[in-house]
């Protein structure tokens, strides 16, 4: 897969894509990320890419032409069709489902805005989709582009080792992950749950599923509405709720 990022800070993208799973995916050739700077396509001695907004107000707006010429160059660099995604707090929020859809594409162009935004006419003419990574405002689209690249990279076949894939699986069904523990078994902060030491794989899988369901119920009940729960899942969640209520009843119980 190929991702082209149109940004005033290509070094930022290059740097952030250099670590961990994304860095390895790039090294293994599972993913290619290219940065493009619209300033390189701007006219004049100052290579201006932004100007004051019509109608007044604070901040600067990114101009049409440097972005448009840059996008033409990006498209010409590879024949594969590439939808343009503009990272913006006005887009629909990114979800794992959306990430999965994007990860299956051959090519994507991510457009990062800066300052107050991008001239609306450029968005209307060139952008296929807008995407937000959450309900807050960043100073530019670059951190959001890095988030999108990371989430896509780890879904490329061969990007994750076996250990990491297992974690991913538990996420794929729209539930939060269960808690994890490692050595030492006994610590001043507490003991590892007995079931994880039992060697009973069926019991461990049952416990993990129950914890995932319970955590999702406690922390993100909105996700439970969307998740397709089997009758066995419903029974596990009911068991978790009972245990949780019982723990709350205990004099010094801390669920
Ligand atoms: N640019 C600025 N804020 C953003 C956000 N929340 N998501 C995506 N791009 C952005």
PDB file of C-alpha atoms and ligand atoms in Angstrom:
ATOM      1  CA  UNK A   1       0.000   0.000   0.000  1.00  0.00           C
ATOM      2  CA  UNK A   2       1.111   3.555  -0.714  1.00  0.00           C
ATOM      3  CA  UNK A   3       0.191   6.621   1.352  1.00  0.00           C
ATOM      4  CA  UNK A   4       1.080  10.109   0.134  1.00  0.00           C
ATOM      5  CA  UNK A   5       0.878  12.897   2.690  1.00  0.00           C
ATOM      6  CA  UNK A   6       0.497  16.512   1.581  1.00  0.00           C
ATOM      7  CA  UNK A   7       1.883  18.589   4.429  1.00  0.00           C
ATOM      8  CA  UNK A   8       3.927  21.678   5.217  1.00  0.00           C
ATOM      9  CA  UNK A   9       5.927  19.428   7.560  1.00  0.00           C
ATOM     10  CA  UNK A  10       6.943  16.282   5.668  1.00  0.00           C
ATOM     11  CA  UNK A  11       9.815  15.773   8.138  1.00  0.00           C
ATOM     12  CA  UNK A  12       7.277  15.399  10.955  1.00  0.00           C
ATOM     13  CA  UNK A  13       5.546  12.548   9.116  1.00  0.00           C
ATOM     14  CA  UNK A  14       8.855  10.917   8.167  1.00  0.00           C
ATOM     15  CA  UNK A  15      10.097  11.089  11.746  1.00  0.00           C
ATOM     16  CA  UNK A  16       6.920   9.730  13.328  1.00  0.00           C
ATOM     17  CA  UNK A  17       6.698   6.893  10.804  1.00  0.00           C
ATOM     18  CA  UNK A  18      10.198   5.733  11.719  1.00  0.00           C
ATOM     19  CA  UNK A  19       9.396   3.740  14.868  1.00  0.00           C
ATOM     20  CA  UNK A  20       7.912   0.430  15.963  1.00  0.00           C
ATOM     21  CA  UNK A  21       5.327  -1.358  13.883  1.00  0.00           C
ATOM     22  CA  UNK A  22       5.073   1.434  11.285  1.00  0.00           C
ATOM     23  CA  UNK A  23       8.851   1.676  10.912  1.00  0.00           C
ATOM     24  CA  UNK A  24       9.074  -2.093  10.431  1.00  0.00           C
ATOM     25  CA  UNK A  25       6.202  -2.111   7.904  1.00  0.00           C
ATOM     26  CA  UNK A  26       8.083   0.539   5.896  1.00  0.00           C
ATOM     27  CA  UNK A  27      11.354  -1.394   6.111  1.00  0.00           C
ATOM     28  CA  UNK A  28       9.668  -4.595   4.963  1.00  0.00           C
ATOM     29  CA  UNK A  29       8.053  -2.797   2.042  1.00  0.00           C
ATOM     30  CA  UNK A  30       4.503  -3.568   3.242  1.00  0.00           C
ATOM     31  CA  UNK A  31       3.743   0.136   3.139  1.00  0.00           C
ATOM     32  CA  UNK A  32       5.294   3.181   1.469  1.00  0.00           C
ATOM     33  CA  UNK A  33       4.785   6.669   2.879  1.00  0.00           C
ATOM     34  CA  UNK A  34       5.747   9.748   0.842  1.00  0.00           C
ATOM     35  CA  UNK A  35       5.651  13.335   2.080  1.00  0.00           C
ATOM     36  CA  UNK A  36       4.864  16.207  -0.287  1.00  0.00           C
ATOM     37  CA  UNK A  37       5.279  19.873   0.605  1.00  0.00           C
ATOM     38  CA  UNK A  38       2.872  22.293  -1.108  1.00  0.00           C
ATOM     39  CA  UNK A  39       5.491  25.005  -0.572  1.00  0.00           C
ATOM     40  CA  UNK A  40       7.569  23.293  -3.260  1.00  0.00           C
ATOM     41  CA  UNK A  41       4.706  24.008  -5.674  1.00  0.00           C
ATOM     42  CA  UNK A  42       4.106  27.627  -4.639  1.00  0.00           C
ATOM     43  CA  UNK A  43       4.972  30.583  -6.875  1.00  0.00           C
ATOM     44  CA  UNK A  44       7.171  33.604  -6.213  1.00  0.00           C
ATOM     45  CA  UNK A  45      10.250  34.309  -4.142  1.00  0.00           C
ATOM     46  CA  UNK A  46       8.410  33.772  -0.882  1.00  0.00           C
ATOM     47  CA  UNK A  47       6.686  30.571  -1.985  1.00  0.00           C
ATOM     48  CA  UNK A  48       3.565  31.670  -0.240  1.00  0.00           C
ATOM     49  CA  UNK A  49       1.088  28.952   0.768  1.00  0.00           C
ATOM     50  CA  UNK A  50      -1.348  30.892   2.959  1.00  0.00           C
ATOM     51  CA  UNK A  51      -3.174  34.222   3.036  1.00  0.00           C
ATOM     52  CA  UNK A  52      -5.601  36.216   5.179  1.00  0.00           C
ATOM     53  CA  UNK A  53      -9.237  35.100   5.244  1.00  0.00           C
ATOM     54  CA  UNK A  54     -11.780  37.128   3.276  1.00  0.00           C
ATOM     55  CA  UNK A  55     -14.295  38.683   5.652  1.00  0.00           C
ATOM     56  CA  UNK A  56     -11.623  39.225   8.284  1.00  0.00           C
ATOM     57  CA  UNK A  57     -10.834  37.279  11.408  1.00  0.00           C
ATOM     58  CA  UNK A  58      -7.740  35.732  12.925  1.00  0.00           C
ATOM     59  CA  UNK A  59      -5.345  33.272  11.341  1.00  0.00           C
ATOM     60  CA  UNK A  60      -4.424  32.344   7.835  1.00  0.00           C
ATOM     61  CA  UNK A  61      -6.030  30.123   5.237  1.00  0.00           C
ATOM     62  CA  UNK A  62      -4.112  27.747   2.959  1.00  0.00           C
ATOM     63  CA  UNK A  63      -4.357  28.888  -0.657  1.00  0.00           C
ATOM     64  CA  UNK A  64      -5.803  26.838  -3.491  1.00  0.00           C
ATOM     65  CA  UNK A  65      -3.019  26.799  -6.058  1.00  0.00           C
ATOM     66  CA  UNK A  66      -0.002  25.424  -4.155  1.00  0.00           C
ATOM     67  CA  UNK A  67      -2.199  22.586  -2.844  1.00  0.00           C
ATOM     68  CA  UNK A  68      -3.779  21.910  -6.209  1.00  0.00           C
ATOM     69  CA  UNK A  69      -0.487  21.818  -8.104  1.00  0.00           C
ATOM     70  CA  UNK A  70       0.992  19.642  -5.372  1.00  0.00           C
ATOM     71  CA  UNK A  71      -1.952  17.211  -5.575  1.00  0.00           C
ATOM     72  CA  UNK A  72      -1.495  16.999  -9.360  1.00  0.00           C
ATOM     73  CA  UNK A  73       2.141  16.022  -8.850  1.00  0.00           C
ATOM     74  CA  UNK A  74       1.168  13.452  -6.211  1.00  0.00           C
ATOM     75  CA  UNK A  75      -1.367  11.824  -8.514  1.00  0.00           C
ATOM     76  CA  UNK A  76       1.103  11.777 -11.417  1.00  0.00           C
ATOM     77  CA  UNK A  77       3.667   9.905  -9.289  1.00  0.00           C
ATOM     78  CA  UNK A  78       1.650   6.675  -9.384  1.00  0.00           C
ATOM     79  CA  UNK A  79      -1.095   5.397 -11.695  1.00  0.00           C
ATOM     80  CA  UNK A  80      -3.157   3.772  -8.911  1.00  0.00           C
ATOM     81  CA  UNK A  81      -6.347   5.723  -8.171  1.00  0.00           C
ATOM     82  CA  UNK A  82      -6.052   7.545  -4.861  1.00  0.00           C
ATOM     83  CA  UNK A  83      -8.872   9.130  -2.895  1.00  0.00           C
ATOM     84  CA  UNK A  84      -7.929  12.365  -1.132  1.00  0.00           C
ATOM     85  CA  UNK A  85      -8.699  12.372   2.602  1.00  0.00           C
ATOM     86  CA  UNK A  86      -8.603  15.723   4.368  1.00  0.00           C
ATOM     87  CA  UNK A  87      -7.822  15.474   8.089  1.00  0.00           C
ATOM     88  CA  UNK A  88     -10.140  17.911   9.814  1.00  0.00           C
ATOM     89  CA  UNK A  89     -12.178  18.148  13.014  1.00  0.00           C
ATOM     90  CA  UNK A  90     -15.223  18.576  10.770  1.00  0.00           C
ATOM     91  CA  UNK A  91     -15.051  15.070   9.345  1.00  0.00           C
ATOM     92  CA  UNK A  92     -16.743  11.944  10.719  1.00  0.00           C
ATOM     93  CA  UNK A  93     -14.747  10.363  13.529  1.00  0.00           C
ATOM     94  CA  UNK A  94     -12.245   7.650  12.644  1.00  0.00           C
ATOM     95  CA  UNK A  95     -13.260   4.163  13.784  1.00  0.00           C
ATOM     96  CA  UNK A  96     -11.577   0.763  13.588  1.00  0.00           C
ATOM     97  CA  UNK A  97     -14.105  -0.177  10.934  1.00  0.00           C
ATOM     98  CA  UNK A  98     -13.031   2.797   8.822  1.00  0.00           C
ATOM     99  CA  UNK A  99      -9.364   1.947   9.410  1.00  0.00           C
ATOM    100  CA  UNK A 100     -10.017  -1.585   8.123  1.00  0.00           C
ATOM    101  CA  UNK A 101     -11.680  -0.179   5.009  1.00  0.00           C
ATOM    102  CA  UNK A 102      -8.791   2.229   4.332  1.00  0.00           C
ATOM    103  CA  UNK A 103      -6.183  -0.482   4.994  1.00  0.00           C
ATOM    104  CA  UNK A 104      -7.617  -2.475   2.097  1.00  0.00           C
ATOM    105  CA  UNK A 105      -6.992   0.284  -0.445  1.00  0.00           C
ATOM    106  CA  UNK A 106      -4.034   0.301  -2.766  1.00  0.00           C
ATOM    107  CA  UNK A 107      -3.301   3.982  -2.293  1.00  0.00           C
ATOM    108  CA  UNK A 108      -4.417   7.007  -0.250  1.00  0.00           C
ATOM    109  CA  UNK A 109      -3.597  10.699  -0.254  1.00  0.00           C
ATOM    110  CA  UNK A 110      -3.800  12.381   3.159  1.00  0.00           C
ATOM    111  CA  UNK A 111      -4.139  16.153   3.103  1.00  0.00           C
ATOM    112  CA  UNK A 112      -3.028  18.030   6.228  1.00  0.00           C
ATOM    113  CA  UNK A 113      -4.313  21.528   6.822  1.00  0.00           C
ATOM    114  CA  UNK A 114      -2.578  24.152   8.934  1.00  0.00           C
ATOM    115  CA  UNK A 115      -3.535  27.515  10.308  1.00  0.00           C
ATOM    116  CA  UNK A 116      -7.273  28.192  10.256  1.00  0.00           C
ATOM    117  CA  UNK A 117      -7.920  25.742   7.462  1.00  0.00           C
ATOM    118  CA  UNK A 118      -7.910  25.281   3.716  1.00  0.00           C
ATOM    119  CA  UNK A 119      -9.760  27.370   1.123  1.00  0.00           C
ATOM    120  CA  UNK A 120     -13.208  25.759   0.890  1.00  0.00           C
ATOM    121  CA  UNK A 121     -13.089  25.667  -2.909  1.00  0.00           C
ATOM    122  CA  UNK A 122     -10.057  23.357  -2.827  1.00  0.00           C
ATOM    123  CA  UNK A 123     -11.911  21.041  -0.420  1.00  0.00           C
ATOM    124  CA  UNK A 124     -14.986  20.982  -2.638  1.00  0.00           C
ATOM    125  CA  UNK A 125     -12.999  20.295  -5.793  1.00  0.00           C
ATOM    126  CA  UNK A 126     -10.302  17.879  -4.629  1.00  0.00           C
ATOM    127  CA  UNK A 127     -11.293  16.159  -1.394  1.00  0.00           C
ATOM    128  CA  UNK A 128     -13.173  12.843  -1.438  1.00  0.00           C
ATOM    129  CA  UNK A 129     -13.582  12.441   2.319  1.00  0.00           C
ATOM    130  CA  UNK A 130     -12.882  14.286   5.550  1.00  0.00           C
ATOM    131  CA  UNK A 131     -11.796  12.443   8.684  1.00  0.00           C
ATOM    132  CA  UNK A 132     -11.449  13.573  12.278  1.00  0.00           C
ATOM    133  CA  UNK A 133      -9.524  11.660  14.932  1.00  0.00           C
ATOM    134  CA  UNK A 134     -11.620  13.082  17.761  1.00  0.00           C
ATOM    135  CA  UNK A 135     -13.650  15.982  19.071  1.00  0.00           C
ATOM    136  CA  UNK A 136     -10.800  18.368  19.782  1.00  0.00           C
ATOM    137  CA  UNK A 137      -8.796  20.767  17.650  1.00  0.00           C
ATOM    138  CA  UNK A 138      -5.177  20.126  16.698  1.00  0.00           C
ATOM    139  CA  UNK A 139      -2.934  22.858  15.324  1.00  0.00           C
ATOM    140  CA  UNK A 140      -2.701  20.898  12.095  1.00  0.00           C
ATOM    141  CA  UNK A 141      -3.655  17.649  10.430  1.00  0.00           C
ATOM    142  CA  UNK A 142      -0.186  16.060  10.787  1.00  0.00           C
ATOM    143  CA  UNK A 143      -0.702  14.274  14.140  1.00  0.00           C
ATOM    144  CA  UNK A 144      -4.016  12.961  12.768  1.00  0.00           C
ATOM    145  CA  UNK A 145      -2.273  11.708   9.608  1.00  0.00           C
ATOM    146  CA  UNK A 146       0.262   9.872  11.787  1.00  0.00           C
ATOM    147  CA  UNK A 147      -2.614   8.258  13.701  1.00  0.00           C
ATOM    148  CA  UNK A 148      -4.236   7.107  10.455  1.00  0.00           C
ATOM    149  CA  UNK A 149      -0.931   5.763   9.102  1.00  0.00           C
ATOM    150  CA  UNK A 150      -0.232   3.837  12.318  1.00  0.00           C
ATOM    151  CA  UNK A 151      -3.681   2.270  12.470  1.00  0.00           C
ATOM    152  CA  UNK A 152      -3.463   1.262   8.789  1.00  0.00           C
ATOM    153  CA  UNK A 153       0.135  -0.015   8.986  1.00  0.00           C
ATOM    154  CA  UNK A 154      -0.571  -2.524  11.751  1.00  0.00           C
ATOM    155  CA  UNK A 155      -3.324  -4.087   9.626  1.00  0.00           C
ATOM    156  CA  UNK A 156      -1.031  -4.734   6.662  1.00  0.00           C
ATOM    157  CA  UNK A 157      -0.372  -8.443   6.342  1.00  0.00           C
ATOM    158  CA  UNK A 158       2.928  -9.332   8.007  1.00  0.00           C
ATOM    159  CA  UNK A 159       3.220  -6.062   9.950  1.00  0.00           C
ATOM    160  CA  UNK A 160       2.535  -7.581  13.356  1.00  0.00           C
ATOM    161  CA  UNK A 161       4.353 -10.413  15.061  1.00  0.00           C
ATOM    162  CA  UNK A 162       2.258 -13.314  16.420  1.00  0.00           C
ATOM    163  CA  UNK A 163       2.071 -11.868  19.919  1.00  0.00           C
ATOM    164  CA  UNK A 164       0.750  -8.561  18.627  1.00  0.00           C
ATOM    165  CA  UNK A 165      -1.824 -10.169  16.318  1.00  0.00           C
ATOM    166  CA  UNK A 166      -3.533 -11.891  19.218  1.00  0.00           C
ATOM    167  CA  UNK A 167      -4.085  -8.557  20.912  1.00  0.00           C
ATOM    168  CA  UNK A 168      -5.445  -7.153  17.700  1.00  0.00           C
ATOM    169  CA  UNK A 169      -7.966  -9.982  17.365  1.00  0.00           C
ATOM    170  CA  UNK A 170      -9.625  -9.119  20.625  1.00  0.00           C
ATOM    171  CA  UNK A 171     -10.113  -5.581  19.361  1.00  0.00           C
ATOM    172  CA  UNK A 172     -11.680  -6.520  16.077  1.00  0.00           C
ATOM    173  CA  UNK A 173     -15.106  -7.248  17.558  1.00  0.00           C
ATOM    174  CA  UNK A 174     -15.712  -3.743  18.872  1.00  0.00           C
ATOM    175  CA  UNK A 175     -14.942  -4.494  22.522  1.00  0.00           C
ATOM    176  CA  UNK A 176     -12.293  -3.011  24.781  1.00  0.00           C
ATOM    177  CA  UNK A 177      -9.346  -5.220  25.601  1.00  0.00           C
ATOM    178  CA  UNK A 178      -9.086  -7.324  28.778  1.00  0.00           C
ATOM    179  CA  UNK A 179      -6.410  -6.454  31.388  1.00  0.00           C
ATOM    180  CA  UNK A 180      -2.921  -7.932  30.982  1.00  0.00           C
ATOM    181  CA  UNK A 181      -0.328  -9.015  33.576  1.00  0.00           C
ATOM    182  CA  UNK A 182       3.292 -10.112  33.528  1.00  0.00           C
ATOM    183  CA  UNK A 183       5.928 -11.121  36.110  1.00  0.00           C
ATOM    184  CA  UNK A 184       6.206 -10.980  39.045  1.00  0.00           C
ATOM    185  CA  UNK A 185       3.146 -12.946  40.174  1.00  0.00           C
ATOM    186  CA  UNK A 186       3.316 -11.437  43.634  1.00  0.00           C
ATOM    187  CA  UNK A 187       3.914  -7.706  44.034  1.00  0.00           C
ATOM    188  CA  UNK A 188       3.236  -4.997  46.593  1.00  0.00           C
ATOM    189  CA  UNK A 189       0.630  -3.668  44.113  1.00  0.00           C
ATOM    190  CA  UNK A 190      -1.236  -6.972  44.087  1.00  0.00           C
ATOM    191  CA  UNK A 191      -1.274 -10.547  42.817  1.00  0.00           C
ATOM    192  CA  UNK A 192      -1.934 -11.736  39.266  1.00  0.00           C
ATOM    193  CA  UNK A 193      -5.474 -13.222  38.946  1.00  0.00           C
ATOM    194  CA  UNK A 194      -5.278 -16.952  39.752  1.00  0.00           C
ATOM    195  CA  UNK A 195      -7.011 -18.069  36.553  1.00  0.00           C
ATOM    196  CA  UNK A 196      -4.131 -16.722  34.420  1.00  0.00           C
ATOM    197  CA  UNK A 197      -1.719 -18.980  36.310  1.00  0.00           C
ATOM    198  CA  UNK A 198      -3.935 -22.053  36.015  1.00  0.00           C
ATOM    199  CA  UNK A 199      -2.744 -23.273  32.612  1.00  0.00           C
ATOM    200  CA  UNK A 200      -6.396 -23.986  31.774  1.00  0.00           C
ATOM    201  CA  UNK A 201      -6.702 -22.375  28.346  1.00  0.00           C
ATOM    202  CA  UNK A 202     -10.477 -22.611  28.131  1.00  0.00           C
ATOM    203  CA  UNK A 203     -10.861 -20.955  31.536  1.00  0.00           C
ATOM    204  CA  UNK A 204      -8.343 -18.256  30.596  1.00  0.00           C
ATOM    205  CA  UNK A 205     -10.173 -17.508  27.335  1.00  0.00           C
ATOM    206  CA  UNK A 206     -13.482 -17.340  29.236  1.00  0.00           C
ATOM    207  CA  UNK A 207     -12.017 -14.969  31.847  1.00  0.00           C
ATOM    208  CA  UNK A 208     -10.509 -12.703  29.184  1.00  0.00           C
ATOM    209  CA  UNK A 209     -13.752 -12.533  27.272  1.00  0.00           C
ATOM    210  CA  UNK A 210     -15.689 -11.749  30.450  1.00  0.00           C
ATOM    211  CA  UNK A 211     -13.232  -8.992  31.401  1.00  0.00           C
ATOM    212  CA  UNK A 212     -13.407  -7.504  27.892  1.00  0.00           C
ATOM    213  CA  UNK A 213     -17.195  -7.493  28.028  1.00  0.00           C
ATOM    214  CA  UNK A 214     -17.239  -6.132  31.581  1.00  0.00           C
ATOM    215  CA  UNK A 215     -14.764  -3.356  30.873  1.00  0.00           C
ATOM    216  CA  UNK A 216     -16.682  -2.329  27.795  1.00  0.00           C
ATOM    217  CA  UNK A 217     -19.901  -2.261  29.841  1.00  0.00           C
ATOM    218  CA  UNK A 218     -18.255  -0.138  32.561  1.00  0.00           C
ATOM    219  CA  UNK A 219     -16.219   2.239  30.420  1.00  0.00           C
ATOM    220  CA  UNK A 220     -17.805   2.388  26.977  1.00  0.00           C
ATOM    221  CA  UNK A 221     -21.392   1.116  27.144  1.00  0.00           C
ATOM    222  CA  UNK A 222     -22.007   2.812  23.789  1.00  0.00           C
ATOM    223  CA  UNK A 223     -19.740   0.188  22.163  1.00  0.00           C
ATOM    224  CA  UNK A 224     -21.856  -2.645  23.577  1.00  0.00           C
ATOM    225  CA  UNK A 225     -24.863  -1.335  21.697  1.00  0.00           C
ATOM    226  CA  UNK A 226     -22.946  -1.790  18.441  1.00  0.00           C
ATOM    227  CA  UNK A 227     -21.195  -5.090  19.252  1.00  0.00           C
ATOM    228  CA  UNK A 228     -22.878  -8.290  18.148  1.00  0.00           C
ATOM    229  CA  UNK A 229     -22.963 -10.371  21.316  1.00  0.00           C
ATOM    230  CA  UNK A 230     -23.600 -14.102  21.217  1.00  0.00           C
ATOM    231  CA  UNK A 231     -25.834 -15.740  23.840  1.00  0.00           C
ATOM    232  CA  UNK A 232     -22.611 -16.973  25.512  1.00  0.00           C
ATOM    233  CA  UNK A 233     -21.308 -13.369  25.615  1.00  0.00           C
ATOM    234  CA  UNK A 234     -24.536 -12.180  27.222  1.00  0.00           C
ATOM    235  CA  UNK A 235     -24.242 -14.865  29.881  1.00  0.00           C
ATOM    236  CA  UNK A 236     -20.625 -13.861  30.558  1.00  0.00           C
ATOM    237  CA  UNK A 237     -21.567 -10.204  30.835  1.00  0.00           C
ATOM    238  CA  UNK A 238     -24.351 -11.105  33.236  1.00  0.00           C
ATOM    239  CA  UNK A 239     -21.845 -13.082  35.348  1.00  0.00           C
ATOM    240  CA  UNK A 240     -19.489 -10.076  35.328  1.00  0.00           C
ATOM    241  CA  UNK A 241     -22.283  -7.752  36.437  1.00  0.00           C
ATOM    242  CA  UNK A 242     -23.186 -10.083  39.309  1.00  0.00           C
ATOM    243  CA  UNK A 243     -19.560 -10.289  40.450  1.00  0.00           C
ATOM    244  CA  UNK A 244     -19.228  -6.530  40.156  1.00  0.00           C
ATOM    245  CA  UNK A 245     -22.378  -5.873  42.197  1.00  0.00           C
ATOM    246  CA  UNK A 246     -21.267  -8.405  44.816  1.00  0.00           C
ATOM    247  CA  UNK A 247     -17.839  -6.739  45.095  1.00  0.00           C
ATOM    248  CA  UNK A 248     -19.522  -3.371  45.635  1.00  0.00           C
ATOM    249  CA  UNK A 249     -21.584  -4.871  48.475  1.00  0.00           C
ATOM    250  CA  UNK A 250     -18.496  -6.145  50.316  1.00  0.00           C
ATOM    251  CA  UNK A 251     -17.375  -3.836  53.157  1.00  0.00           C
ATOM    252  CA  UNK A 252     -13.935  -3.150  51.639  1.00  0.00           C
ATOM    253  CA  UNK A 253     -14.545  -4.513  48.182  1.00  0.00           C
ATOM    254  CA  UNK A 254     -12.965  -2.556  45.357  1.00  0.00           C
ATOM    255  CA  UNK A 255     -14.268  -3.718  42.018  1.00  0.00           C
TER     256      UNK A 255
HETATM  257  N1  LIG B   1      -7.004  18.814  12.336  1.00  0.00           N
HETATM  258  C1  LIG B   1      -7.239  19.586  13.392  1.00  0.00           C
HETATM  259  N2  LIG B   1      -7.931  18.940  14.337  1.00  0.00           N
HETATM  260  C2  LIG B   1      -8.142  17.672  13.847  1.00  0.00           C
HETATM  261  C3  LIG B   1      -8.808  16.529  14.343  1.00  0.00           C
HETATM  262  N3  LIG B   1      -9.411  16.515  15.521  1.00  0.00           N
HETATM  263  N4  LIG B   1      -8.835  15.435  13.562  1.00  0.00           N
HETATM  264  C4  LIG B   1      -8.252  15.439  12.358  1.00  0.00           C
HETATM  265  N5  LIG B   1      -7.607  16.487  11.839  1.00  0.00           N
HETATM  266  C5  LIG B   1      -7.550  17.599  12.572  1.00  0.00           C
END
